[in-house]
Tab-separated table of C-alpha atoms and ligand atoms in Angstrom:
chain	number	residue	atom	x	y	z
A	175	MET	CA	-0.833	12.384	100.563
A	176	THR	CA	-2.028	11.312	97.123
A	177	SER	CA	-2.384	13.292	93.887
A	178	GLY	CA	-4.986	15.979	93.219
A	179	PRO	CA	-4.809	19.674	93.947
A	180	GLU	CA	-2.209	20.821	96.416
A	181	ARG	CA	-3.780	20.439	99.874
A	182	PRO	CA	-2.849	23.206	102.280
A	183	ALA	CA	-2.327	22.381	105.930
A	184	GLU	CA	-5.213	22.865	108.349
A	185	PHE	CA	-3.560	25.679	110.281
A	186	GLU	CA	-2.662	27.636	107.141
A	187	THR	CA	-6.271	27.514	106.057
A	188	ILE	CA	-7.385	28.762	109.450
A	189	ALA	CA	-4.800	31.530	109.722
A	190	GLU	CA	-4.824	32.789	106.151
A	191	LEU	CA	-8.379	32.228	105.019
A	192	PHE	CA	-10.516	32.193	108.133
A	193	ARG	CA	-8.867	34.578	110.609
A	194	PRO	CA	-9.611	37.632	108.405
A	195	LEU	CA	-13.279	36.626	108.522
A	196	THR	CA	-13.423	37.317	112.269
A	197	GLY	CA	-13.131	41.017	111.513
A	198	GLY	CA	-10.971	41.240	114.635
A	199	ALA	CA	-13.946	40.392	116.890
A	200	PRO	CA	-12.407	39.860	120.349
A	201	GLU	CA	-14.830	36.971	120.967
A	202	ALA	CA	-12.999	34.919	118.307
A	203	ARG	CA	-9.611	35.306	120.079
A	204	GLY	CA	-7.892	35.376	116.688
A	205	LEU	CA	-8.946	31.740	116.099
A	206	LEU	CA	-5.964	30.811	118.246
A	207	ASP	CA	-7.738	29.520	121.331
A	208	ASP	CA	-9.694	26.387	122.219
A	209	ALA	CA	-13.005	28.197	122.192
A	210	ALA	CA	-14.674	31.515	121.544
A	211	VAL	CA	-15.979	33.427	124.532
A	212	LEU	CA	-19.176	35.447	124.137
A	213	PRO	CA	-20.178	37.959	126.782
A	214	SER	CA	-23.897	37.919	127.586
A	215	ARG	CA	-26.107	40.898	126.763
A	216	PRO	CA	-28.560	41.871	129.489
A	217	GLY	CA	-32.156	42.017	128.269
A	218	GLN	CA	-31.432	39.990	125.137
A	219	ASP	CA	-31.736	36.359	124.108
A	220	LEU	CA	-29.094	34.580	122.067
A	221	VAL	CA	-30.862	32.825	119.164
A	222	ILE	CA	-28.878	29.893	117.739
A	223	THR	CA	-29.492	27.891	114.572
A	224	LYS	CA	-27.522	25.334	112.563
A	225	ASP	CA	-27.665	24.170	108.965
A	226	ALA	CA	-25.401	21.699	107.195
A	227	ILE	CA	-24.839	21.040	103.489
A	228	VAL	CA	-23.533	18.021	101.635
A	229	GLU	CA	-22.183	18.008	98.084
A	230	GLY	CA	-24.525	16.087	95.798
A	231	VAL	CA	-27.448	16.592	98.188
A	232	HIS	CA	-27.737	20.352	98.804
A	233	PHE	CA	-25.581	21.593	95.963
A	234	LEU	CA	-24.375	20.241	92.653
A	235	PRO	CA	-20.837	18.796	92.501
A	236	ASP	CA	-19.669	21.455	90.016
A	237	ASP	CA	-21.198	24.457	91.804
A	238	PRO	CA	-18.564	27.136	92.468
A	239	LEU	CA	-17.555	27.099	96.139
A	240	ASP	CA	-18.000	30.832	96.726
A	241	LEU	CA	-21.697	30.391	95.939
A	242	VAL	CA	-21.898	27.211	98.034
A	243	ALA	CA	-20.456	29.051	101.041
A	244	ARG	CA	-22.791	31.998	100.553
A	245	LYS	CA	-25.857	29.764	100.344
A	246	LEU	CA	-24.794	27.965	103.526
A	247	LEU	CA	-24.501	31.267	105.376
A	248	ARG	CA	-27.767	32.520	103.875
A	249	THR	CA	-29.821	29.479	104.878
A	250	ASN	CA	-28.738	30.106	108.477
A	251	LEU	CA	-29.483	33.833	108.200
A	252	SER	CA	-32.946	32.883	106.941
A	253	ASP	CA	-33.609	30.967	110.169
A	254	LEU	CA	-32.434	33.932	112.255
A	255	ALA	CA	-34.758	36.254	110.309
A	256	ALA	CA	-37.736	33.951	110.873
A	257	LYS	CA	-37.010	34.119	114.611
A	258	GLY	CA	-36.791	37.894	114.567
A	259	ALA	CA	-33.092	37.881	115.508
A	260	GLU	CA	-30.338	40.264	114.395
A	261	PRO	CA	-27.230	38.477	113.027
A	262	TYR	CA	-24.238	38.413	115.414
A	263	GLY	CA	-21.682	35.718	114.591
A	264	TYR	CA	-21.244	32.167	113.319
A	265	PHE	CA	-19.215	28.993	113.730
A	266	LEU	CA	-18.120	27.008	110.693
A	267	ALA	CA	-17.311	23.305	110.463
A	268	VAL	CA	-15.938	22.294	107.100
A	269	SER	CA	-14.756	18.930	105.837
A	270	TRP	CA	-12.783	19.521	102.634
A	271	SER	CA	-13.036	16.877	99.909
A	272	GLY	CA	-10.378	15.902	97.374
A	273	ARG	CA	-11.427	18.639	94.942
A	274	CYS	CA	-10.657	21.379	97.502
A	275	GLY	CA	-7.219	22.758	96.785
A	276	LEU	CA	-6.061	26.187	97.872
A	277	ASP	CA	-8.008	27.951	95.097
A	278	GLU	CA	-11.276	26.245	96.014
A	279	ARG	CA	-10.778	26.953	99.718
A	280	ALA	CA	-9.972	30.578	98.929
A	281	ALA	CA	-13.146	30.821	96.828
A	282	PHE	CA	-15.148	29.405	99.724
A	283	ALA	CA	-13.665	32.007	102.110
A	284	ARG	CA	-14.194	34.792	99.556
A	285	GLY	CA	-17.878	33.921	99.327
A	286	LEU	CA	-18.181	34.046	103.099
A	287	ALA	CA	-16.421	37.429	103.225
A	288	GLU	CA	-18.780	38.894	100.647
A	289	ASP	CA	-21.948	37.852	102.447
A	290	GLN	CA	-20.575	38.655	105.895
A	291	ALA	CA	-20.180	42.247	104.731
A	292	ARG	CA	-23.624	42.262	103.162
A	293	PHE	CA	-25.508	40.850	106.130
A	294	GLY	CA	-23.427	42.049	109.064
A	295	ILE	CA	-22.095	38.868	110.665
A	296	VAL	CA	-18.574	37.632	111.524
A	297	LEU	CA	-16.852	34.290	111.956
A	298	LEU	CA	-16.213	33.374	115.601
A	299	GLY	CA	-14.753	29.863	115.397
A	300	GLY	CA	-15.143	26.413	113.950
A	301	ASP	CA	-13.459	23.193	113.032
A	302	THR	CA	-11.582	22.043	109.942
A	303	THR	CA	-11.157	18.478	108.712
A	304	SER	CA	-10.821	16.688	105.392
A	305	THR	CA	-12.690	13.707	104.042
A	306	PRO	CA	-12.403	11.068	101.298
A	307	GLY	CA	-16.145	11.613	100.781
A	308	PRO	CA	-18.103	14.596	99.462
A	309	LEU	CA	-17.512	18.129	100.715
A	310	THR	CA	-19.676	18.894	103.741
A	311	ALA	CA	-19.946	22.052	105.762
A	312	SER	CA	-22.131	23.360	108.512
A	313	VAL	CA	-22.710	26.731	110.080
A	314	THR	CA	-24.014	27.507	113.546
A	315	ALA	CA	-25.351	31.055	113.399
A	316	LEU	CA	-26.022	33.264	116.409
A	317	GLY	CA	-28.286	36.263	116.597
A	318	TRP	CA	-29.676	38.543	119.284
A	319	ALA	CA	-33.311	39.374	119.968
A	320	PRO	CA	-34.956	41.295	122.795
A	321	HIS	CA	-35.641	38.913	125.706
A	322	GLY	CA	-38.785	36.802	125.294
A	323	ARG	CA	-39.719	38.242	121.902
A	324	THR	CA	-38.666	35.454	119.548
A	325	PRO	CA	-41.720	33.997	117.765
A	326	SER	CA	-41.944	30.214	117.888
A	327	ARG	CA	-43.828	27.861	115.576
A	328	ALA	CA	-46.362	27.265	118.334
A	329	GLY	CA	-48.204	30.587	118.703
A	330	ALA	CA	-50.804	30.427	115.889
A	331	ARG	CA	-54.472	30.662	116.955
A	332	PRO	CA	-57.738	30.207	115.025
A	333	GLY	CA	-58.699	33.588	113.569
A	334	ASP	CA	-55.079	34.541	112.804
A	335	LEU	CA	-54.064	35.119	109.203
A	336	VAL	CA	-51.301	33.223	107.356
A	337	LEU	CA	-48.781	35.475	105.594
A	338	VAL	CA	-45.750	34.761	103.463
A	339	SER	CA	-42.979	37.132	102.356
A	340	GLY	CA	-41.593	37.752	98.877
A	341	ALA	CA	-42.297	35.145	96.200
A	342	ILE	CA	-42.879	31.391	96.397
A	343	GLY	CA	-41.767	28.825	93.828
A	344	ASP	CA	-38.513	30.310	92.562
A	345	GLY	CA	-36.620	27.708	94.612
A	346	TYR	CA	-38.532	24.904	92.883
A	347	LEU	CA	-38.057	26.420	89.429
A	348	GLY	CA	-34.486	27.454	90.212
A	349	LEU	CA	-33.427	23.881	90.956
A	350	LYS	CA	-34.910	22.781	87.624
A	351	ALA	CA	-33.119	25.689	85.937
A	352	ALA	CA	-29.787	24.845	87.589
A	353	ARG	CA	-30.151	21.240	86.400
A	354	GLY	CA	-30.978	22.389	82.859
A	355	GLU	CA	-34.475	20.918	83.110
A	356	LEU	CA	-36.462	24.113	82.670
A	357	ARG	CA	-37.673	24.464	79.098
A	358	GLY	CA	-39.899	27.006	77.363
A	359	LEU	CA	-38.676	30.094	79.239
A	360	GLU	CA	-36.392	32.825	77.917
A	361	PRO	CA	-32.714	32.149	78.718
A	362	GLU	CA	-32.448	35.279	80.921
A	363	ARG	CA	-35.344	34.064	83.060
A	364	VAL	CA	-33.816	30.586	83.351
A	365	ALA	CA	-30.487	32.116	84.380
A	366	ALA	CA	-32.183	34.365	86.951
A	367	LEU	CA	-34.018	31.388	88.476
A	368	ALA	CA	-30.842	29.274	88.673
A	369	ARG	CA	-29.111	32.202	90.369
A	370	ARG	CA	-31.957	32.505	92.873
A	371	TYR	CA	-31.649	28.792	93.673
A	372	ARG	CA	-27.897	29.057	94.235
A	373	LEU	CA	-28.202	32.322	96.142
A	374	PRO	CA	-31.411	32.754	98.128
A	375	GLU	CA	-32.150	36.117	99.748
A	376	PRO	CA	-32.542	35.815	103.536
A	377	ARG	CA	-35.260	38.155	104.816
A	378	GLY	CA	-33.365	39.853	107.626
A	379	VAL	CA	-35.051	43.139	106.677
A	380	LEU	CA	-38.289	41.630	108.035
A	381	ALA	CA	-36.858	40.312	111.332
A	382	ARG	CA	-37.996	43.226	113.420
A	383	ALA	CA	-41.555	43.248	112.035
A	384	VAL	CA	-41.794	39.490	112.558
A	385	ARG	CA	-40.799	39.672	116.226
A	386	ASP	CA	-43.082	42.650	116.791
A	387	HIS	CA	-46.199	41.304	115.041
A	388	ALA	CA	-46.127	37.570	114.215
A	389	SER	CA	-47.871	35.042	116.475
A	390	ALA	CA	-45.858	32.174	114.937
A	391	SER	CA	-43.114	32.101	112.324
A	392	ALA	CA	-40.874	29.742	110.336
A	393	ASP	CA	-38.615	30.023	107.339
A	394	VAL	CA	-39.683	28.342	104.103
A	395	SER	CA	-36.953	25.835	103.313
A	396	ASP	CA	-38.717	22.482	102.873
A	397	GLY	CA	-41.701	23.844	100.935
A	398	LEU	CA	-44.441	26.290	101.874
A	399	VAL	CA	-47.113	23.652	102.555
A	400	ALA	CA	-44.696	21.597	104.674
A	401	ASP	CA	-43.370	24.561	106.637
A	402	LEU	CA	-46.842	25.982	107.265
A	403	GLY	CA	-47.736	22.426	108.331
A	404	HIS	CA	-44.950	22.592	110.930
A	405	ILE	CA	-46.521	25.762	112.365
A	406	CYS	CA	-49.966	24.100	112.422
A	407	ALA	CA	-48.644	20.977	114.161
A	408	ALA	CA	-46.704	22.959	116.769
A	409	SER	CA	-49.668	25.288	117.387
A	410	GLY	CA	-52.389	22.615	117.412
A	411	VAL	CA	-54.369	24.384	114.685
A	412	GLY	CA	-55.235	24.036	110.997
A	413	ALA	CA	-54.822	26.530	108.169
A	414	GLU	CA	-56.222	27.178	104.714
A	415	LEU	CA	-53.736	28.011	101.989
A	416	GLN	CA	-55.499	29.746	99.095
A	417	LEU	CA	-53.345	29.108	96.022
A	418	GLU	CA	-54.834	32.049	94.111
A	419	HIS	CA	-53.030	34.305	96.602
A	420	LEU	CA	-49.625	32.642	96.223
A	421	PRO	CA	-47.128	35.472	95.516
A	422	LEU	CA	-45.137	34.721	92.350
A	423	SER	CA	-42.120	36.272	90.648
A	424	ALA	CA	-42.410	37.447	87.044
A	425	ALA	CA	-40.451	34.344	85.992
A	426	ALA	CA	-42.805	31.990	87.838
A	427	LYS	CA	-45.817	33.747	86.272
A	428	ALA	CA	-44.298	33.309	82.811
A	429	TRP	CA	-43.699	29.593	83.549
A	430	LEU	CA	-47.262	29.171	84.815
A	431	ASP	CA	-48.676	30.735	81.614
A	432	HIS	CA	-47.438	27.725	79.636
A	433	ARG	CA	-48.682	24.999	81.956
A	434	ALA	CA	-51.498	22.680	80.937
A	435	ASP	CA	-52.867	22.435	84.498
A	436	PRO	CA	-52.094	25.762	86.220
A	437	VAL	CA	-53.679	24.765	89.542
A	438	ALA	CA	-51.563	21.602	89.807
A	439	SER	CA	-48.522	23.686	88.848
A	440	LEU	CA	-49.324	26.257	91.547
A	441	ALA	CA	-49.424	23.345	93.999
A	442	ASP	CA	-45.957	22.276	92.752
A	443	LEU	CA	-44.624	25.784	93.475
A	444	ALA	CA	-46.175	25.701	96.950
A	445	THR	CA	-44.561	22.358	97.802
A	446	GLY	CA	-41.095	22.795	96.256
A	447	GLY	CA	-38.335	23.779	98.674
A	448	ASP	CA	-35.535	26.345	98.845
A	449	ASP	CA	-37.568	29.555	98.857
A	450	TYR	CA	-36.094	30.933	102.106
A	451	GLU	CA	-39.049	33.230	102.617
A	452	ILE	CA	-40.798	33.739	105.960
A	453	VAL	CA	-44.185	32.114	106.579
A	454	CYS	CA	-45.899	33.476	109.649
A	455	THR	CA	-49.248	33.959	111.320
A	456	ALA	CA	-50.601	37.104	112.921
A	457	ARG	CA	-53.737	38.377	114.603
A	458	PRO	CA	-55.673	40.405	111.992
A	459	GLU	CA	-54.772	43.754	113.621
A	460	HIS	CA	-51.075	42.791	113.549
A	461	ALA	CA	-51.244	41.519	109.968
A	462	GLU	CA	-51.776	45.100	108.784
A	463	ALA	CA	-48.590	46.209	110.552
A	464	LEU	CA	-46.662	43.306	109.007
A	465	ILE	CA	-47.929	44.211	105.541
A	466	ARG	CA	-46.933	47.856	106.022
A	467	ALA	CA	-43.463	46.814	107.210
A	468	GLY	CA	-43.027	44.439	104.262
A	469	ASP	CA	-44.026	47.127	101.768
A	470	LYS	CA	-41.618	49.569	103.393
A	471	ALA	CA	-38.773	47.027	103.253
A	472	GLY	CA	-39.507	46.225	99.581
A	473	VAL	CA	-40.378	42.599	100.460
A	474	PRO	CA	-44.184	42.520	100.556
A	475	PHE	CA	-46.187	40.067	102.610
A	476	ALA	CA	-49.115	38.249	100.952
A	477	VAL	CA	-52.097	36.973	102.957
A	478	LEU	CA	-52.679	33.307	102.082
A	479	GLY	CA	-55.719	32.441	104.174
A	480	PRO	CA	-56.974	31.932	107.722
A	481	VAL	CA	-55.717	29.876	110.632
A	482	THR	CA	-58.562	27.526	111.566
A	483	ARG	CA	-59.509	24.974	114.178
A	484	GLY	CA	-58.558	21.385	113.432
A	485	GLU	CA	-55.240	20.239	112.061
A	486	GLY	CA	-53.123	20.344	108.930
A	487	VAL	CA	-52.974	22.610	105.893
A	488	ARG	CA	-56.000	22.613	103.614
A	489	VAL	CA	-54.883	23.766	100.161
A	490	THR	CA	-57.612	25.375	98.034
A	491	HIS	CA	-58.007	27.241	94.771
A	492	ALA	CA	-60.994	29.581	94.348
A	493	GLY	CA	-62.659	27.725	97.209
A	494	ALA	CA	-62.172	24.204	95.815
A	495	PRO	CA	-59.876	21.741	97.618
A	496	VAL	CA	-56.592	20.869	95.869
A	497	ALA	CA	-55.010	17.466	96.514
A	498	ILE	CA	-51.355	17.582	97.604
A	499	ALA	CA	-49.237	14.498	96.963
A	500	ARG	CA	-46.189	15.594	98.959
A	501	PRO	CA	-46.156	18.764	101.096
A	502	GLY	CA	-42.418	19.342	100.755
A	503	TRP	CA	-38.890	18.032	100.652
A	504	ARG	CA	-37.820	15.314	103.096
A	505	HIS	CA	-34.470	13.663	103.534
A	506	PRO	CA	-34.697	9.875	103.358
B	1925	LIG	P1	-9.358	21.855	118.478
B	1925	LIG	O1	-8.016	21.229	118.558
B	1925	LIG	O2	-9.956	22.149	119.807
B	1925	LIG	O3	-10.286	21.165	117.520
B	1925	LIG	P2	-8.652	23.576	116.424
B	1925	LIG	O4	-7.188	23.469	116.336
B	1925	LIG	O5	-9.520	22.793	115.520
B	1925	LIG	O6	-9.074	23.306	117.923
B	1925	LIG	O7	-9.088	25.089	116.248
B	1925	LIG	C1	-8.217	26.127	116.619
B	1925	LIG	C2	-8.910	27.445	116.430
B	1925	LIG	O8	-9.253	27.588	115.048
B	1925	LIG	C3	-10.215	27.583	117.194
B	1925	LIG	O9	-10.337	28.946	117.580
B	1925	LIG	C4	-11.270	27.255	116.172
B	1925	LIG	O10	-12.487	27.924	116.477
B	1925	LIG	C5	-10.639	27.811	114.907
B	1925	LIG	N1	-11.118	27.121	113.703
B	1925	LIG	C6	-10.809	25.897	113.248
B	1925	LIG	N2	-11.454	25.625	112.095
B	1925	LIG	C7	-12.210	26.699	111.822
B	1925	LIG	C8	-13.146	27.027	110.806
B	1925	LIG	N3	-13.455	26.180	109.825
B	1925	LIG	N4	-13.743	28.225	110.852
B	1925	LIG	C9	-13.462	29.076	111.859
B	1925	LIG	N5	-12.619	28.841	112.839
B	1925	LIG	C10	-11.988	27.670	112.836
B	1926	LIG	MG1	-10.484	21.160	115.556
């Protein structure tokens, strides 16, 4: 082994840092077996999602590892919420890089412990390696939903309404804030946006309403226009996204106030990634129930426009079409 922080052995990491994260769940077998064993639940579907992160791509090389771990878990929880599933357990693959000594690994595990407690999920297994390259990690998250009730991206029909939860654009502004590229806003607002980028809020509180009332649903990770586009493509429909109805945080409103071309800037917010909200469609009579549920949960839904015949997302502002250069983030 070469210099750098003291590198603990694989099995110490598993026993000391990861075993406590199982919360004693019998399925995990104390992280001492070849596999976890999950009993089935009659009448329920197991909903499974996976998200990976790479240092330098999904997080900045000096980001603290407790926040990195929490964001990784949260991006997976966001997918479960969009599918109307209740969190159950997760599997973690991590490939430690040279900067990951015992302190960094402990910070990573501490972050996981904090969000596990907050969102009600436990570690069930995984794999541990190290790499000469950048730190990478991936989570496979499992959730339960009543059988046959998980909304897909393919259920939108003309006449449905498009809804989105929470606020859009804080991911876009938060990345700028985290990179120190956001000027003209008060320091507290910049700090709040950077925090929101590093620590998105998965919308598990909306999972039940989504599975009860949405005709199609997706989480907003690539950018609202792109993710709504995925629903349109899967459903064989079009949609109109009315930018004047885009729900914004107070910080995003303050940013917009200083922009020379507010409509173009609204389009930037609608195409930036990392919001981790839920975009969904619903028949008009179900949209009311979704809105009531969102208000009750403290995460309101906004109605963005109609699902239409045709294909693709038509972005408008006060009825006029708005040109979109790039609907969202794409890996090369
Ligand atoms: P294998 O030899 O089959 O790869 P391992 O020795 O890697 O098995 O894993 C032993 C046990 O430790 C398994 O229960 C596995 O799920 C668990 N484990 C290994 N790495 C992790 C991790 N990063 N997070 C959670 N559990 C882990
Ligand atoms: Mg292994």
